[in-house]
Amino acid sequence: MNFLKRTIPLVIAFIMGVMMVFQYYVPHEASQSLLKVVTRWGITIAGFAVFIGAYSLFHLHWNKIKRKFPGWGYSIFVFFGAGITIIFGLYNGGEFFLHDKQEGTMFDWMYFNVQVPAGATMFSILAFFMASAAYRTFRARTNEATILLVAAVIVMLGRVPIGAMIWEYLPPIADWIMSVPNMAAKRAILIGVSIGAIATSLKIIFGIERAYLGGGD
Amino acid sequence: MNRDVSITTWILIAFGIVNIYFLTTGKLSFGLEGLGLITAVALTLAIYSFLYKDNPAFKIVENLFVGVAMGYWIIITWFNILKPDVLEPLIVPLFKDTGKSPQYIVIIPTILGIFMLLRFSTKLSWLSRWSFAFVVGLGSGITIPNFVHAFILKQMEPTFAPLYTGDILGSINTFLILLGVVSVLIYFFFSVEHKGVVGGVSVIGVWFLMVAFGASFGFTVMARMSLLIGRVQFLLRDWLGIIQ
């Protein structure tokens, strides 16, 4: 049983990992179609994983309602929102879910009139919280903090018309900060992250990193 | 509490009056388009009410948004992934004469996908490891050559470009990029004690990092501001029609 539970997954990860590494260096049509097929398989498996997320979310909110946790009434709206969207999606403008997705249905209406405005507003509200947090925490106590503060202020002012009205050189300085020191640091971080990702990938392929197997035997 | 209730009541009354006025004067159309606009405005105002304080209207919209987003992804997953990649090539030809033979190879990702759902079974959850192993192994294999190519070699190439480009300012910028990349990498290199020359270079790396963090912060704030402007424009132009 241990063979099925531990060894087989390690073998699958090893075979897939080695195969995909070699696939990259084989510029043959068969190699390209292999990449296409297995990538699509990966997407299909990830498609099933959406239902794990859905189960997790619904289970959490169902428990909140069942056990009457504080604020349980709000959880009803999760089911209401999901339910109505799924019903509209499956109804598919009268064509039902076995046909191709239709355009301009109530499902699209939900997307454009609920999800898009609510999502954009949720993210826009962060502007207030970021400004408030910055006001409370940004203090030029050290050289490093001063550099960070000055860079942030220049980039913010350089991106709006008032920046150019204050000083005409602010926008080009903001652009320079973005394209020279900012890019240099981001490039170094990217190189570091990539080396880390490659090391982790190698550890997964060779079975050293097994956290993805989860706990238990 | 009474003050909050009265504020909410007045806002709801004002919202109702404004929309009835717009509907009766023809500024808003009766039908799905008008209803969509009113819904979007109501959601926007309910979310912005959080700026006053946490309140039931915000919590309702927050939960509704989560539910709608989940419903949206379930339906999109069905139409974009499961239907074209599992139902149509494998299941439909098995039960219906479509003139195409079933693609039995699709059984592999289908079974692995079903195994993934067994994560919640106490006895068979170990089968989900096969699916995770497939996805993780695939991702690792794709990551290694692509990251080496795109994020290491391609990033190093312009970093180590000739310093003198024929233009003094351009050359200074090229030098600064080289200095920034090397000093930040040295700052993150913990196998050597940060003393002496290494310590000095890593301090320069910290300065570059601080500029990058400041720039990222400023850039993110302005991106959020842009969204905020978009929402305010929506309220003032699309709904109230105050601005053009």
XYZ file of C-alpha atoms in Angstrom:
461
model
C 0.000 0.000 0.000
C 2.894 2.329 0.779
C 4.012 1.800 -2.821
C 0.693 3.147 -4.129
C 0.492 5.966 -1.583
C 4.068 7.284 -1.670
C 6.178 5.698 -4.386
C 3.765 6.041 -7.325
C 3.266 9.823 -6.795
C 7.040 10.318 -6.595
C 7.493 8.304 -9.803
C 4.756 10.313 -11.571
C 6.380 13.624 -10.515
C 9.816 12.350 -11.625
C 8.623 11.111 -15.029
C 6.579 14.250 -15.770
C 9.378 16.570 -14.593
C 12.188 14.862 -16.542
C 9.991 14.461 -19.631
C 9.064 18.164 -19.685
C 12.660 19.299 -19.131
C 13.870 17.191 -22.071
C 10.868 18.169 -24.167
C 12.065 21.796 -24.101
C 15.344 20.891 -25.786
C 13.797 18.735 -28.528
C 12.629 21.001 -31.356
C 10.522 18.315 -33.011
C 6.856 18.407 -33.949
C 6.123 15.399 -31.716
C 7.759 17.187 -28.783
C 5.673 20.306 -29.382
C 2.432 18.312 -29.575
C 3.404 16.433 -26.389
C 3.773 19.788 -24.620
C 0.409 20.903 -25.973
C -1.363 17.713 -24.884
C 0.057 17.437 -21.366
C -0.411 21.172 -20.732
C -4.069 20.728 -21.683
C -4.253 17.725 -19.343
C -2.816 19.884 -16.562
C -5.504 22.496 -17.244
C -8.203 19.783 -17.210
C -7.008 18.482 -13.835
C -6.855 22.071 -12.532
C -10.454 22.443 -13.785
C -11.520 19.704 -11.395
C -9.594 21.494 -8.649
C -12.043 24.419 -8.946
C -14.626 22.125 -7.353
C -12.292 21.560 -4.395
C -12.234 25.324 -3.896
C -16.018 25.505 -4.280
C -16.542 22.682 -1.785
C -14.163 24.343 0.656
C -15.949 27.710 0.413
C -19.461 26.274 0.634
C -18.496 23.923 3.476
C -17.074 26.843 5.471
C -20.167 29.006 5.010
C -22.568 26.087 5.503
C -20.921 25.378 8.869
C -21.237 29.065 9.776
C -24.963 28.930 9.062
C -25.502 25.544 10.700
C -23.684 26.453 13.903
C -25.092 29.986 13.971
C -21.665 31.630 14.208
C -21.697 35.436 14.710
C -22.609 37.015 11.359
C -23.921 33.703 9.963
C -26.704 35.504 8.109
C -24.188 37.068 5.705
C -23.080 33.587 4.603
C -26.515 33.102 3.034
C -25.510 35.705 0.437
C -22.556 33.535 -0.627
C -24.999 30.762 -1.526
C -27.433 33.252 -3.047
C -24.728 34.821 -5.246
C -23.201 31.494 -6.278
C -26.587 29.837 -6.784
C -28.050 32.524 -8.998
C -24.846 32.776 -11.078
C -24.658 29.004 -11.545
C -28.360 28.798 -12.475
C -27.966 31.583 -15.070
C -24.773 29.949 -16.337
C -26.352 26.509 -16.718
C -29.520 27.989 -18.251
C -27.187 29.584 -20.816
C -29.807 31.884 -22.333
C -32.206 28.987 -22.898
C -29.641 26.821 -24.678
C -28.626 25.011 -21.475
C -25.171 23.897 -20.464
C -24.600 21.157 -23.044
C -24.429 23.730 -25.828
C -21.673 26.305 -26.292
C -21.743 29.348 -24.039
C -24.097 31.991 -25.402
C -23.268 35.713 -25.373
C -25.428 38.397 -23.774
C -27.163 36.063 -21.318
C -28.113 36.789 -17.712
C -24.847 35.106 -16.736
C -22.980 37.850 -18.626
C -25.315 40.407 -17.032
C -24.236 39.127 -13.581
C -20.620 39.370 -14.607
C -20.799 42.926 -15.950
C -23.183 44.353 -13.341
C -22.154 42.519 -10.177
C -18.721 40.987 -10.418
C -16.886 43.673 -12.411
C -18.153 46.744 -10.473
C -17.870 45.010 -7.089
C -14.349 43.767 -7.884
C -13.155 47.151 -9.151
C -14.641 48.931 -6.125
C -13.102 46.429 -3.697
C -9.669 47.047 -5.200
C -10.154 50.816 -5.452
C -11.014 50.984 -1.752
C -7.459 49.794 -1.079
C -6.248 53.227 -2.215
C -7.695 54.689 1.007
C -6.218 51.973 3.209
C -2.792 52.232 1.585
C -2.797 56.007 1.971
C -3.918 55.687 5.589
C -1.317 52.988 6.381
C 1.414 55.022 4.664
C 0.485 58.134 6.634
C 0.738 56.207 9.912
C 3.894 54.200 9.172
C 6.040 56.164 6.711
C 8.589 57.975 8.835
C 11.960 59.092 7.499
C 13.801 57.804 10.572
C 16.696 56.108 8.740
C 18.481 56.663 5.416
C 16.801 53.596 3.916
C 13.332 54.724 4.982
C 14.023 58.179 3.531
C 15.084 56.696 0.185
C 11.897 54.586 0.097
C 9.718 57.563 1.002
C 11.307 59.896 -1.562
C 11.084 57.267 -4.335
C 7.410 56.603 -3.528
C 6.514 60.319 -3.481
C 8.356 61.019 -6.760
C 6.704 58.051 -8.519
C 3.249 59.040 -7.234
C 3.618 62.719 -8.178
C 5.281 61.880 -11.476
C 2.237 59.896 -12.590
C -0.329 62.679 -12.184
C -0.697 66.060 -13.921
C -0.138 67.975 -10.675
C 3.398 66.508 -10.519
C 4.353 68.198 -13.784
C 2.710 71.413 -12.561
C 4.831 71.363 -9.378
C 8.070 70.680 -11.251
C 8.324 69.800 -14.929
C 11.153 67.301 -14.294
C 9.130 65.132 -11.892
C 7.551 62.854 -14.582
C 10.904 62.099 -16.316
C 12.543 61.478 -12.916
C 9.690 59.092 -12.011
C 10.186 57.301 -15.334
C 13.933 57.105 -14.687
C 13.355 55.619 -11.214
C 11.043 52.989 -12.735
C 13.368 52.096 -15.596
C 16.795 52.195 -13.926
C 17.149 51.602 -10.136
C 13.726 49.961 -9.811
C 14.368 47.684 -12.775
C 17.849 46.776 -11.516
C 16.503 45.693 -8.111
C 13.506 43.890 -9.658
C 15.823 42.092 -12.077
C 18.038 40.885 -9.230
C 14.972 39.752 -7.267
C 13.670 37.940 -10.371
C 16.996 36.177 -10.855
C 16.992 35.148 -7.180
C 13.388 33.951 -7.329
C 14.124 31.990 -10.507
C 17.114 30.252 -8.938
C 14.884 29.372 -5.968
C 12.117 28.076 -8.260
C 14.586 25.961 -10.226
C 16.081 24.527 -7.030
C 12.605 23.708 -5.685
C 11.611 22.141 -9.012
C 14.699 19.930 -8.952
C 13.907 18.924 -5.372
C 10.356 17.985 -6.412
C 11.497 16.015 -9.456
C 14.040 14.031 -7.428
C 11.617 13.439 -4.555
C 13.461 15.521 -1.965
C 10.611 18.009 -1.621
C 7.437 16.079 -0.767
C 5.228 18.700 0.869
C 2.747 18.456 -2.012
C 1.928 14.895 -0.924
C 0.341 16.283 2.237
C 0.461 14.658 5.641
C -0.327 11.094 6.681
C 1.238 7.888 5.493
C -26.794 52.644 16.495
C -29.857 54.843 16.001
C -27.721 57.367 14.161
C -26.418 54.638 11.824
C -29.937 53.347 11.176
C -31.171 56.821 10.346
C -28.165 57.480 8.044
C -28.795 54.171 6.231
C -32.498 54.894 5.928
C -31.900 58.363 4.470
C -29.319 57.020 2.013
C -31.732 54.299 0.875
C -34.554 56.831 0.483
C -32.278 59.199 -1.474
C -31.041 56.307 -3.634
C -34.611 55.232 -4.346
C -35.786 58.774 -5.183
C -32.836 59.424 -7.517
C -33.384 56.147 -9.393
C -37.152 56.628 -9.651
C -36.511 60.154 -10.980
C -34.020 58.836 -13.558
C -36.394 56.042 -14.604
C -39.379 58.351 -14.975
C -37.420 61.006 -16.865
C -35.911 58.418 -19.195
C -32.300 58.929 -18.081
C -32.323 55.273 -17.043
C -34.028 52.709 -19.213
C -36.625 50.286 -17.870
C -35.250 46.810 -18.399
C -32.049 44.879 -17.862
C -29.736 47.735 -18.824
C -31.229 50.148 -16.303
C -31.465 47.432 -13.655
C -27.820 46.549 -14.284
C -26.738 50.154 -13.764
C -28.778 50.493 -10.572
C -27.360 47.191 -9.275
C -23.784 48.243 -10.041
C -24.328 51.629 -8.352
C -25.892 49.998 -5.279
C -22.965 47.588 -4.969
C -20.420 50.396 -5.431
C -22.051 52.584 -2.770
C -22.427 49.642 -0.371
C -18.717 48.842 -0.666
C -17.682 52.488 -0.219
C -19.876 52.648 2.902
C -17.068 50.683 4.583
C -15.044 53.904 4.558
C -17.482 55.220 7.154
C -17.326 52.001 9.181
C -17.936 48.279 8.922
C -21.653 47.791 8.326
C -24.197 45.178 7.193
C -24.494 46.619 3.653
C -20.762 46.116 3.075
C -20.807 42.618 4.560
C -23.764 41.577 2.402
C -22.052 42.789 -0.781
C -18.730 41.271 0.289
C -20.332 37.826 0.701
C -22.433 38.222 -2.418
C -19.306 39.093 -4.410
C -17.497 35.995 -3.136
C -20.462 33.802 -4.081
C -20.874 35.343 -7.544
C -17.131 35.016 -8.205
C -17.196 31.339 -7.227
C -20.295 30.706 -9.359
C -18.629 32.494 -12.261
C -15.508 30.320 -12.052
C -17.524 27.106 -11.831
C -19.450 28.000 -14.999
C -16.351 29.231 -16.857
C -14.518 26.029 -15.876
C -17.398 24.016 -17.291
C -17.636 25.890 -20.603
C -13.897 26.433 -21.161
C -12.358 23.272 -19.741
C -14.607 20.380 -18.773
C -17.068 20.605 -21.665
C -14.541 20.955 -24.545
C -11.846 18.716 -23.024
C -13.809 15.949 -21.281
C -17.472 15.914 -22.296
C -17.174 16.497 -26.039
C -14.127 14.352 -26.915
C -14.844 11.461 -24.536
C -18.313 11.217 -23.007
C -20.602 12.451 -25.827
C -19.133 10.101 -28.521
C -19.510 7.182 -26.098
C -23.274 7.590 -25.833
C -24.189 9.358 -29.071
C -23.270 8.825 -32.697
C -21.464 12.045 -33.546
C -19.408 10.597 -36.371
C -16.298 10.882 -34.200
C -14.722 8.107 -32.167
C -14.155 8.736 -28.459
C -10.689 10.011 -27.559
C -9.855 7.431 -24.897
C -6.595 9.191 -24.042
C -8.711 11.863 -22.315
C -9.521 9.226 -19.675
C -6.099 9.915 -18.093
C -6.668 13.592 -17.131
C -10.329 12.825 -16.327
C -9.394 10.106 -13.867
C -6.635 12.251 -12.392
C -9.140 15.113 -12.043
C -11.627 12.808 -10.274
C -8.811 11.570 -8.039
C -8.188 15.186 -7.047
C -11.768 15.428 -5.786
C -11.103 12.426 -3.529
C -9.076 14.792 -1.350
C -12.146 14.985 0.891
C -12.516 11.220 1.258
C -10.971 9.834 4.432
C -10.179 6.432 2.899
C -9.217 7.370 -0.662
C -7.607 10.789 -0.212
C -4.207 9.262 -1.015
C -5.315 8.916 -4.652
C -5.347 12.718 -4.936
C -1.555 12.552 -4.504
C -1.303 11.063 -7.997
C -3.089 14.097 -9.436
C -1.004 16.552 -7.432
C 2.153 14.681 -8.428
C 1.181 14.966 -12.095
C 0.475 18.711 -11.878
C 3.483 19.484 -9.672
C 5.839 17.336 -11.766
C 4.549 18.920 -14.972
C 4.946 22.416 -13.510
C 8.461 21.661 -12.245
C 9.552 20.259 -15.591
C 8.226 23.263 -17.463
C 9.654 25.695 -14.893
C 13.302 24.657 -15.099
C 14.160 25.350 -18.765
C 11.729 28.253 -19.099
C 12.995 30.050 -15.999
C 16.617 29.504 -17.018
C 15.865 30.954 -20.439
C 13.423 33.774 -19.663
C 14.294 34.920 -16.165
C 18.007 34.231 -15.847
C 19.736 34.283 -19.260
C 17.415 36.859 -20.820
C 17.707 39.084 -17.746
C 21.476 38.771 -17.568
C 21.956 39.604 -21.233
C 21.064 43.332 -21.013
C 22.613 43.599 -17.538
C 26.051 42.736 -18.895
C 25.784 44.940 -21.976
C 28.851 47.084 -22.852
C 29.015 49.928 -20.344
C 29.946 52.638 -22.816
C 27.140 53.101 -25.293
C 28.426 56.297 -26.935
C 26.096 58.367 -24.799
C 27.247 59.490 -21.332
C 23.784 59.370 -19.687
C 22.996 56.002 -21.281
C 26.343 54.650 -20.060
C 25.655 55.876 -16.504
C 22.272 54.143 -16.596
C 23.841 50.902 -17.875
C 26.412 51.078 -15.082
C 23.716 51.767 -12.476
C 21.699 48.751 -13.672
C 24.798 46.532 -13.454
C 25.623 47.921 -9.999
C 22.021 47.491 -8.839
C 21.683 43.892 -10.020
C 25.052 42.807 -8.608
C 24.647 44.624 -5.271
C 21.105 43.321 -4.667
C 22.207 39.770 -5.523
C 25.112 40.148 -3.069
C 22.700 41.449 -0.412
C 20.661 38.231 -0.792
C 23.791 36.033 -0.776
C 23.947 34.844 2.812
C 26.742 32.278 2.431
C 29.294 35.057 2.940
C 29.346 37.286 6.012
C 28.317 40.838 5.114
C 31.527 42.548 6.231
C 34.157 44.654 4.450
C 33.698 45.013 0.691
C 30.749 42.559 0.653
C 29.076 44.528 3.458
C 29.610 47.818 1.603
C 28.212 46.459 -1.659
C 25.226 44.907 0.131
C 24.437 48.331 1.674
C 24.244 49.724 -1.877
C 21.958 46.774 -2.663
C 19.675 47.829 0.204
C 19.469 51.354 -1.256
C 18.444 49.946 -4.633
C 15.886 47.726 -2.927
C 14.449 50.685 -1.028
C 14.063 52.669 -4.261
C 12.352 49.641 -5.859
C 10.012 49.153 -2.885
C 9.167 52.855 -2.832
C 8.554 52.862 -6.584
C 6.399 49.712 -6.317
C 4.404 51.275 -3.498
C 3.883 54.513 -5.448
C 2.975 52.590 -8.587
C 0.469 50.393 -6.717
C -1.130 53.408 -5.002
C -1.545 55.125 -8.363
C -3.034 51.957 -9.898
C -5.599 51.841 -7.087
C -6.206 55.572 -7.546
C -6.886 54.908 -11.196
C -9.514 52.319 -10.204
C -10.983 54.792 -7.724
C -11.199 57.469 -10.420
C -12.901 54.905 -12.648
C -15.527 54.145 -10.009
C -16.128 57.840 -9.243
C -16.481 58.471 -12.990
C -18.985 55.636 -13.143
C -21.069 57.195 -10.365
C -20.865 60.801 -11.576
C -20.991 60.233 -15.337
C -22.766 56.925 -16.058
C -25.291 57.152 -13.213
C -25.818 60.761 -12.193
C -24.754 62.312 -15.488
C -23.101 65.233 -13.669
C -19.869 65.072 -15.665
C -19.343 64.306 -19.351
